[in-house]
C-alpha cells in the first residue's frame, strides 16, 4: 500500500471510526477524537505492515479499539456515561443520541462494543472477532445477552413501539 | 445456541440504531488537518527507520543468545577437561582404587562431557 492509497483509505474510514469511538466513549467527542488521532498515527507508522488479509477498515478499527482499551486502562476508573454529558462539548449529544447512550450505558463494556459494531457499523461476527480479538463464540454470547438486555431497556422506554 | 443472525426480533434493534445513531463525521471539522499536522511532524522515512531499528535489535538479541551458548559450552569444555586430567592423574597414581569399580568407568563421565562440549564448540565455531 502506498502513502497516497493509505491517505485515501483514511479519509474514507475516519468518519465511521470516530463515530464508533464517540459512542463507545459515551458521547465524549473530544476524547474519541484524541483516541482516533492516536489510532491514525499508529496506522500511519505501520501501514507498510498491512498485509491485506483483512479489510483496511477492519485493521483500522482494530487499532482504534486497542487504543480505546489502552485509554480505558489509563483512566483506570472509566467515567460513568452520565458524566460524559456534563463535559462541555462543541456538539452536545442531542435527545436522540442521548437515548442511544442511555440504552448502551446499561450494557457491560464488551457487550456495548459488540453491539455497536454489529448494529451501528453493521459488521459481521467474523469482523468483530478480528477487531476485538474475542473468539466468535464469545462475540455471539455477548451479542445474545446484549440483545435481550437492550430489548428489555428499549421496551421499557417505549423505544421499540 | 445463540441467535445472532438477522431475525424478526432483531429488526427493531436495528431500526433503533438506524434512527438514533449519529451520522459519521465528514472530516471537514479540522480532524484530517490535525492528523496531517501530527503526521507531518514525523519524517517520511520514519517507517523505514523503525524497521531498521527492529532488525538491528533482533540481530543483537540473536548474537547475545549465541554468545551465551558459546560461553556455557566453553565453561563445560574447560571444567570437563580439568576433571578429566585430575581423574587421570589420580587414577594413574593408583590412589583412586574403589573396590569393584574399574578406573576407566570413573573417567567415562568427564570424558563424555568433554567430547560433547568439544564437538558442540567445533560446530558453533564452524558456523
Short mmCIF file of N, CA, C and O in Angstrom, two decimals, chain A residues 3 6 10-11 14-16 18-19 23 33 36-37 40-41 44-46 48-49 96-97 99-100 103-104 115-116 118-120 122 125 137 140-141 143-144 147 150-151 154 159-160, chain B residues 1-10 12-14 16-32 34-36 38-40 42-44 46-48 50 54:
data_model
loop_
_atom_site.label_atom_id
_atom_site.label_comp_id
_atom_site.label_asym_id
_atom_site.label_seq_id
_atom_site.Cartn_x
_atom_site.Cartn_y
_atom_site.Cartn_z
N UNK A 3 1.58 5.45 0.22
CA UNK A 3 1.17 6.52 1.14
C UNK A 3 -0.13 7.17 0.65
O UNK A 3 -1.02 7.48 1.44
N UNK A 6 -3.03 4.96 1.33
CA UNK A 6 -3.32 4.99 2.77
C UNK A 6 -4.14 6.22 3.12
O UNK A 6 -5.15 6.13 3.81
N UNK A 10 -7.85 6.40 4.69
CA UNK A 10 -8.08 7.08 5.98
C UNK A 10 -9.19 8.11 5.84
O UNK A 10 -10.05 8.23 6.72
N UNK A 11 -9.18 8.84 4.74
CA UNK A 11 -10.23 9.86 4.52
C UNK A 11 -11.61 9.21 4.49
O UNK A 11 -12.58 9.78 4.96
N UNK A 14 -12.23 7.53 8.40
CA UNK A 14 -12.14 8.28 9.66
C UNK A 14 -13.52 8.56 10.27
O UNK A 14 -13.65 8.52 11.49
N UNK A 15 -14.52 8.79 9.43
CA UNK A 15 -15.86 9.10 9.95
C UNK A 15 -16.45 7.95 10.77
O UNK A 15 -16.78 8.13 11.95
N UNK A 16 -16.57 6.75 10.16
CA UNK A 16 -17.11 5.63 10.93
C UNK A 16 -16.30 5.31 12.19
O UNK A 16 -16.87 5.01 13.23
N UNK A 18 -14.50 7.42 14.02
CA UNK A 18 -14.75 8.46 15.04
C UNK A 18 -16.13 8.30 15.64
O UNK A 18 -16.33 8.52 16.83
N UNK A 19 -17.10 7.93 14.82
CA UNK A 19 -18.45 7.73 15.34
C UNK A 19 -18.47 6.57 16.32
O UNK A 19 -19.03 6.66 17.42
N UNK A 23 -19.36 7.00 20.37
CA UNK A 23 -20.45 6.32 21.08
C UNK A 23 -19.87 5.42 22.17
O UNK A 23 -20.42 5.31 23.26
N UNK A 33 -12.02 11.75 19.60
CA UNK A 33 -11.15 12.25 18.54
C UNK A 33 -9.67 12.12 18.92
O UNK A 33 -8.83 11.87 18.06
N UNK A 36 -8.92 8.60 18.27
CA UNK A 36 -8.89 8.37 16.81
C UNK A 36 -7.58 8.91 16.22
O UNK A 36 -6.97 8.25 15.36
N UNK A 37 -7.13 10.08 16.69
CA UNK A 37 -5.86 10.64 16.19
C UNK A 37 -4.70 9.70 16.50
O UNK A 37 -3.82 9.46 15.67
N UNK A 40 -4.89 6.72 14.21
CA UNK A 40 -4.47 7.02 12.84
C UNK A 40 -2.95 7.15 12.75
O UNK A 40 -2.33 6.71 11.78
N UNK A 41 -2.34 7.73 13.79
CA UNK A 41 -0.88 7.86 13.78
C UNK A 41 -0.23 6.48 13.84
O UNK A 41 0.76 6.23 13.15
N UNK A 44 -0.55 4.99 10.56
CA UNK A 44 0.37 5.64 9.63
C UNK A 44 1.78 5.07 9.77
O UNK A 44 2.49 4.86 8.79
N UNK A 45 2.17 4.81 11.03
CA UNK A 45 3.52 4.29 11.28
C UNK A 45 3.68 2.84 10.80
O UNK A 45 4.78 2.39 10.56
N UNK A 46 2.55 2.14 10.71
CA UNK A 46 2.65 0.71 10.39
C UNK A 46 1.91 0.31 9.12
O UNK A 46 1.69 -0.88 8.91
N UNK A 48 2.75 0.06 6.24
CA UNK A 48 3.50 -0.84 5.35
C UNK A 48 3.43 -2.29 5.81
O UNK A 48 3.69 -3.21 5.04
N UNK A 49 3.06 -2.47 7.10
CA UNK A 49 2.91 -3.84 7.63
C UNK A 49 1.54 -4.42 7.30
O UNK A 49 1.29 -5.60 7.54
N UNK A 96 -31.96 12.45 20.74
CA UNK A 96 -31.97 11.11 20.12
C UNK A 96 -30.70 10.35 20.48
O UNK A 96 -30.72 9.19 20.82
N UNK A 97 -29.57 11.05 20.44
CA UNK A 97 -28.32 10.39 20.78
C UNK A 97 -28.29 10.05 22.26
O UNK A 97 -27.70 9.05 22.65
N UNK A 99 -30.72 9.06 23.97
CA UNK A 99 -31.45 7.79 24.14
C UNK A 99 -30.53 6.61 23.83
O UNK A 99 -30.54 5.59 24.53
N UNK A 100 -29.72 6.78 22.80
CA UNK A 100 -28.78 5.72 22.41
C UNK A 100 -27.74 5.50 23.50
O UNK A 100 -27.49 4.37 23.92
N UNK A 103 -29.27 3.84 26.56
CA UNK A 103 -29.52 2.40 26.38
C UNK A 103 -28.21 1.62 26.44
O UNK A 103 -28.12 0.58 27.10
N UNK A 104 -27.17 2.18 25.79
CA UNK A 104 -25.88 1.47 25.77
C UNK A 104 -25.18 1.52 27.11
O UNK A 104 -24.41 0.64 27.45
N UNK A 115 -22.22 -4.77 20.37
CA UNK A 115 -23.50 -4.26 19.85
C UNK A 115 -23.27 -3.11 18.86
O UNK A 115 -23.88 -3.06 17.80
N UNK A 116 -22.35 -2.22 19.23
CA UNK A 116 -22.07 -1.07 18.34
C UNK A 116 -21.54 -1.54 17.00
O UNK A 116 -21.95 -1.04 15.95
N UNK A 118 -21.91 -4.48 15.63
CA UNK A 118 -22.87 -5.31 14.89
C UNK A 118 -24.04 -4.48 14.33
O UNK A 118 -24.38 -4.60 13.16
N UNK A 119 -24.60 -3.63 15.18
CA UNK A 119 -25.80 -2.90 14.75
C UNK A 119 -25.49 -1.55 14.12
O UNK A 119 -26.12 -1.17 13.14
N UNK A 120 -24.54 -0.81 14.73
CA UNK A 120 -24.30 0.55 14.20
C UNK A 120 -23.37 0.51 12.99
O UNK A 120 -23.63 1.13 11.98
N UNK A 122 -22.61 -2.31 11.39
CA UNK A 122 -23.06 -3.42 10.55
C UNK A 122 -21.91 -4.34 10.13
O UNK A 122 -21.75 -4.66 8.95
N UNK A 125 -19.92 -11.08 12.44
CA UNK A 125 -19.32 -11.66 13.65
C UNK A 125 -17.83 -11.91 13.43
O UNK A 125 -17.00 -11.68 14.31
N UNK A 137 -17.37 -17.37 19.51
CA UNK A 137 -18.38 -17.82 20.48
C UNK A 137 -18.65 -16.75 21.53
O UNK A 137 -19.80 -16.52 21.92
N UNK A 140 -20.67 -13.98 19.98
CA UNK A 140 -22.08 -14.38 19.86
C UNK A 140 -22.79 -14.33 21.21
O UNK A 140 -23.93 -13.88 21.30
N UNK A 141 -22.10 -14.79 22.25
CA UNK A 141 -22.78 -14.79 23.56
C UNK A 141 -22.98 -13.37 24.07
O UNK A 141 -24.02 -13.04 24.62
N UNK A 143 -23.35 -10.79 22.22
CA UNK A 143 -24.39 -10.24 21.35
C UNK A 143 -25.77 -10.70 21.80
O UNK A 143 -26.71 -9.91 21.86
N UNK A 144 -25.85 -11.97 22.13
CA UNK A 144 -27.14 -12.53 22.54
C UNK A 144 -27.61 -11.90 23.86
O UNK A 144 -28.76 -11.47 23.98
N UNK A 147 -28.43 -8.23 23.33
CA UNK A 147 -29.67 -8.05 22.58
C UNK A 147 -30.89 -8.16 23.50
O UNK A 147 -31.77 -7.31 23.45
N UNK A 150 -30.93 -5.16 25.80
CA UNK A 150 -31.27 -3.96 25.05
C UNK A 150 -32.77 -3.92 24.72
O UNK A 150 -33.42 -2.89 24.84
N UNK A 151 -33.29 -5.07 24.35
CA UNK A 151 -34.72 -5.15 24.02
C UNK A 151 -35.56 -4.78 25.23
O UNK A 151 -36.54 -4.06 25.12
N UNK A 154 -35.19 -0.98 25.86
CA UNK A 154 -35.90 -0.19 24.86
C UNK A 154 -37.41 -0.38 24.96
O UNK A 154 -38.17 0.55 24.74
N UNK A 159 -39.20 2.65 23.23
CA UNK A 159 -38.45 2.98 22.02
C UNK A 159 -38.80 2.05 20.86
O UNK A 159 -38.60 2.39 19.72
N UNK A 160 -39.23 0.84 21.20
CA UNK A 160 -39.46 -0.15 20.13
C UNK A 160 -40.89 -0.09 19.60
O UNK A 160 -41.24 -0.86 18.74
N UNK B 1 -27.52 -22.45 22.09
CA UNK B 1 -27.36 -21.89 20.73
C UNK B 1 -27.79 -20.41 20.76
O UNK B 1 -28.87 -20.07 21.19
N UNK B 2 -26.87 -19.54 20.37
CA UNK B 2 -27.19 -18.12 20.38
C UNK B 2 -27.71 -17.69 19.02
O UNK B 2 -27.21 -18.11 17.99
N UNK B 3 -28.71 -16.83 19.07
CA UNK B 3 -29.27 -16.35 17.81
C UNK B 3 -28.66 -15.00 17.48
O UNK B 3 -28.95 -14.01 18.12
N UNK B 4 -27.75 -14.99 16.53
CA UNK B 4 -27.07 -13.74 16.22
C UNK B 4 -27.38 -13.23 14.83
O UNK B 4 -27.01 -12.14 14.47
N UNK B 5 -28.00 -14.03 14.05
CA UNK B 5 -28.27 -13.60 12.69
C UNK B 5 -29.53 -12.72 12.69
O UNK B 5 -30.25 -12.63 13.65
N UNK B 6 -29.71 -12.10 11.57
CA UNK B 6 -30.86 -11.19 11.43
C UNK B 6 -32.16 -11.99 11.57
O UNK B 6 -32.40 -12.93 10.83
N UNK B 7 -32.91 -11.65 12.58
CA UNK B 7 -34.20 -12.32 12.79
C UNK B 7 -35.27 -11.25 12.89
O UNK B 7 -34.97 -10.06 12.90
N UNK B 8 -36.50 -11.70 13.00
CA UNK B 8 -37.61 -10.74 13.14
C UNK B 8 -37.43 -9.90 14.40
O UNK B 8 -37.63 -8.71 14.40
N UNK B 9 -37.00 -10.59 15.49
CA UNK B 9 -36.86 -9.87 16.76
C UNK B 9 -35.65 -8.93 16.74
O UNK B 9 -35.53 -8.05 17.57
N UNK B 10 -34.77 -9.15 15.77
CA UNK B 10 -33.56 -8.35 15.66
C UNK B 10 -33.85 -7.01 14.98
O UNK B 10 -33.16 -6.03 15.23
N UNK B 12 -36.22 -4.62 15.23
CA UNK B 12 -36.47 -3.38 15.98
C UNK B 12 -35.19 -2.75 16.52
O UNK B 12 -35.05 -1.53 16.49
N UNK B 13 -34.25 -3.59 16.96
CA UNK B 13 -32.99 -3.04 17.49
C UNK B 13 -32.21 -2.37 16.36
O UNK B 13 -31.67 -1.28 16.51
N UNK B 14 -32.21 -3.04 15.22
CA UNK B 14 -31.52 -2.48 14.06
C UNK B 14 -32.15 -1.14 13.66
O UNK B 14 -31.46 -0.17 13.36
N UNK B 16 -33.75 0.84 15.66
CA UNK B 16 -33.42 1.81 16.72
C UNK B 16 -32.06 2.44 16.43
O UNK B 16 -31.89 3.66 16.54
N UNK B 17 -31.10 1.59 16.03
CA UNK B 17 -29.77 2.12 15.74
C UNK B 17 -29.79 3.00 14.50
O UNK B 17 -29.14 4.05 14.47
N UNK B 18 -30.53 2.60 13.49
CA UNK B 18 -30.59 3.42 12.26
C UNK B 18 -31.17 4.79 12.56
O UNK B 18 -30.78 5.78 11.99
N UNK B 19 -32.14 4.80 13.52
CA UNK B 19 -32.83 6.05 13.83
C UNK B 19 -32.00 6.93 14.76
O UNK B 19 -32.01 8.15 14.64
N UNK B 20 -31.28 6.31 15.69
CA UNK B 20 -30.64 7.07 16.77
C UNK B 20 -29.14 7.27 16.63
O UNK B 20 -28.58 8.15 17.28
N UNK B 21 -28.47 6.42 15.86
CA UNK B 21 -27.01 6.52 15.79
C UNK B 21 -26.60 7.81 15.08
O UNK B 21 -27.23 8.21 14.11
N UNK B 22 -25.55 8.47 15.59
CA UNK B 22 -25.10 9.70 14.92
C UNK B 22 -24.53 9.41 13.53
O UNK B 22 -24.04 8.31 13.27
N UNK B 23 -24.63 10.39 12.68
CA UNK B 23 -24.07 10.26 11.33
C UNK B 23 -22.55 10.37 11.45
O UNK B 23 -22.05 11.18 12.24
N UNK B 24 -21.79 9.55 10.70
CA UNK B 24 -20.32 9.65 10.81
C UNK B 24 -19.84 11.05 10.43
O UNK B 24 -20.33 11.63 9.45
N UNK B 25 -18.92 11.62 11.21
CA UNK B 25 -18.42 12.96 10.87
C UNK B 25 -17.71 12.96 9.52
O UNK B 25 -17.07 11.97 9.15
N UNK B 26 -17.82 14.07 8.81
CA UNK B 26 -17.28 14.11 7.44
C UNK B 26 -15.77 14.32 7.40
O UNK B 26 -15.12 14.01 6.41
N UNK B 27 -15.22 14.89 8.45
CA UNK B 27 -13.78 15.19 8.45
C UNK B 27 -13.51 16.63 8.07
O UNK B 27 -12.37 17.07 8.04
N UNK B 28 -14.60 17.40 7.76
CA UNK B 28 -14.42 18.81 7.40
C UNK B 28 -14.24 19.69 8.64
O UNK B 28 -14.12 20.91 8.52
N UNK B 29 -14.26 19.07 9.79
CA UNK B 29 -14.19 19.85 11.04
C UNK B 29 -12.77 20.04 11.53
O UNK B 29 -12.54 20.35 12.69
N UNK B 30 -11.80 19.84 10.66
CA UNK B 30 -10.40 20.06 11.04
C UNK B 30 -9.71 18.80 11.54
O UNK B 30 -8.53 18.82 11.85
N UNK B 31 -10.46 17.70 11.60
CA UNK B 31 -9.87 16.47 12.12
C UNK B 31 -8.73 15.99 11.22
O UNK B 31 -7.64 15.66 11.69
N UNK B 32 -8.99 15.97 9.92
CA UNK B 32 -7.97 15.47 8.98
C UNK B 32 -6.76 16.42 8.92
O UNK B 32 -5.63 15.97 8.76
N UNK B 34 -5.68 18.15 11.46
CA UNK B 34 -4.90 17.87 12.68
C UNK B 34 -4.06 16.61 12.49
O UNK B 34 -2.91 16.56 12.90
N UNK B 35 -4.67 15.61 11.83
CA UNK B 35 -3.91 14.37 11.58
C UNK B 35 -2.73 14.64 10.66
O UNK B 35 -1.62 14.18 10.89
N UNK B 36 -3.00 15.44 9.60
CA UNK B 36 -1.92 15.75 8.65
C UNK B 36 -0.79 16.48 9.35
O UNK B 36 0.39 16.21 9.09
N UNK B 38 -0.04 16.30 12.60
CA UNK B 38 0.65 15.36 13.51
C UNK B 38 1.55 14.43 12.70
O UNK B 38 2.68 14.15 13.10
N UNK B 39 1.04 13.95 11.57
CA UNK B 39 1.83 13.03 10.73
C UNK B 39 3.00 13.77 10.09
O UNK B 39 4.06 13.20 9.87
N UNK B 40 2.78 15.08 9.82
CA UNK B 40 3.82 15.89 9.18
C UNK B 40 5.03 16.08 10.08
O UNK B 40 6.13 16.36 9.60
N UNK B 42 6.37 13.81 11.66
CA UNK B 42 7.19 12.59 11.55
C UNK B 42 7.91 12.60 10.21
O UNK B 42 7.31 12.93 9.20
N UNK B 43 9.17 12.24 10.19
CA UNK B 43 9.85 12.20 8.89
C UNK B 43 9.26 11.09 8.01
O UNK B 43 8.72 10.11 8.53
N UNK B 44 9.35 11.28 6.70
CA UNK B 44 8.78 10.30 5.76
C UNK B 44 9.35 8.91 5.95
O UNK B 44 8.66 7.92 5.78
N UNK B 46 10.21 7.51 8.55
CA UNK B 46 10.09 7.01 9.92
C UNK B 46 9.78 5.51 9.96
O UNK B 46 10.33 4.78 10.77
N UNK B 47 8.94 5.08 9.03
CA UNK B 47 8.59 3.66 8.99
C UNK B 47 9.81 2.81 8.68
O UNK B 47 10.07 1.81 9.33
N UNK B 48 10.61 3.30 7.71
CA UNK B 48 11.81 2.56 7.32
C UNK B 48 12.79 2.49 8.49
O UNK B 48 13.35 1.45 8.79
N UNK B 50 12.21 2.69 11.59
CA UNK B 50 11.71 1.79 12.65
C UNK B 50 12.00 0.33 12.28
O UNK B 50 12.40 -0.46 13.13
N UNK B 54 14.30 -2.26 14.31
CA UNK B 54 13.75 -3.54 14.77
C UNK B 54 14.66 -4.70 14.34
O UNK B 54 14.97 -5.59 15.12
#
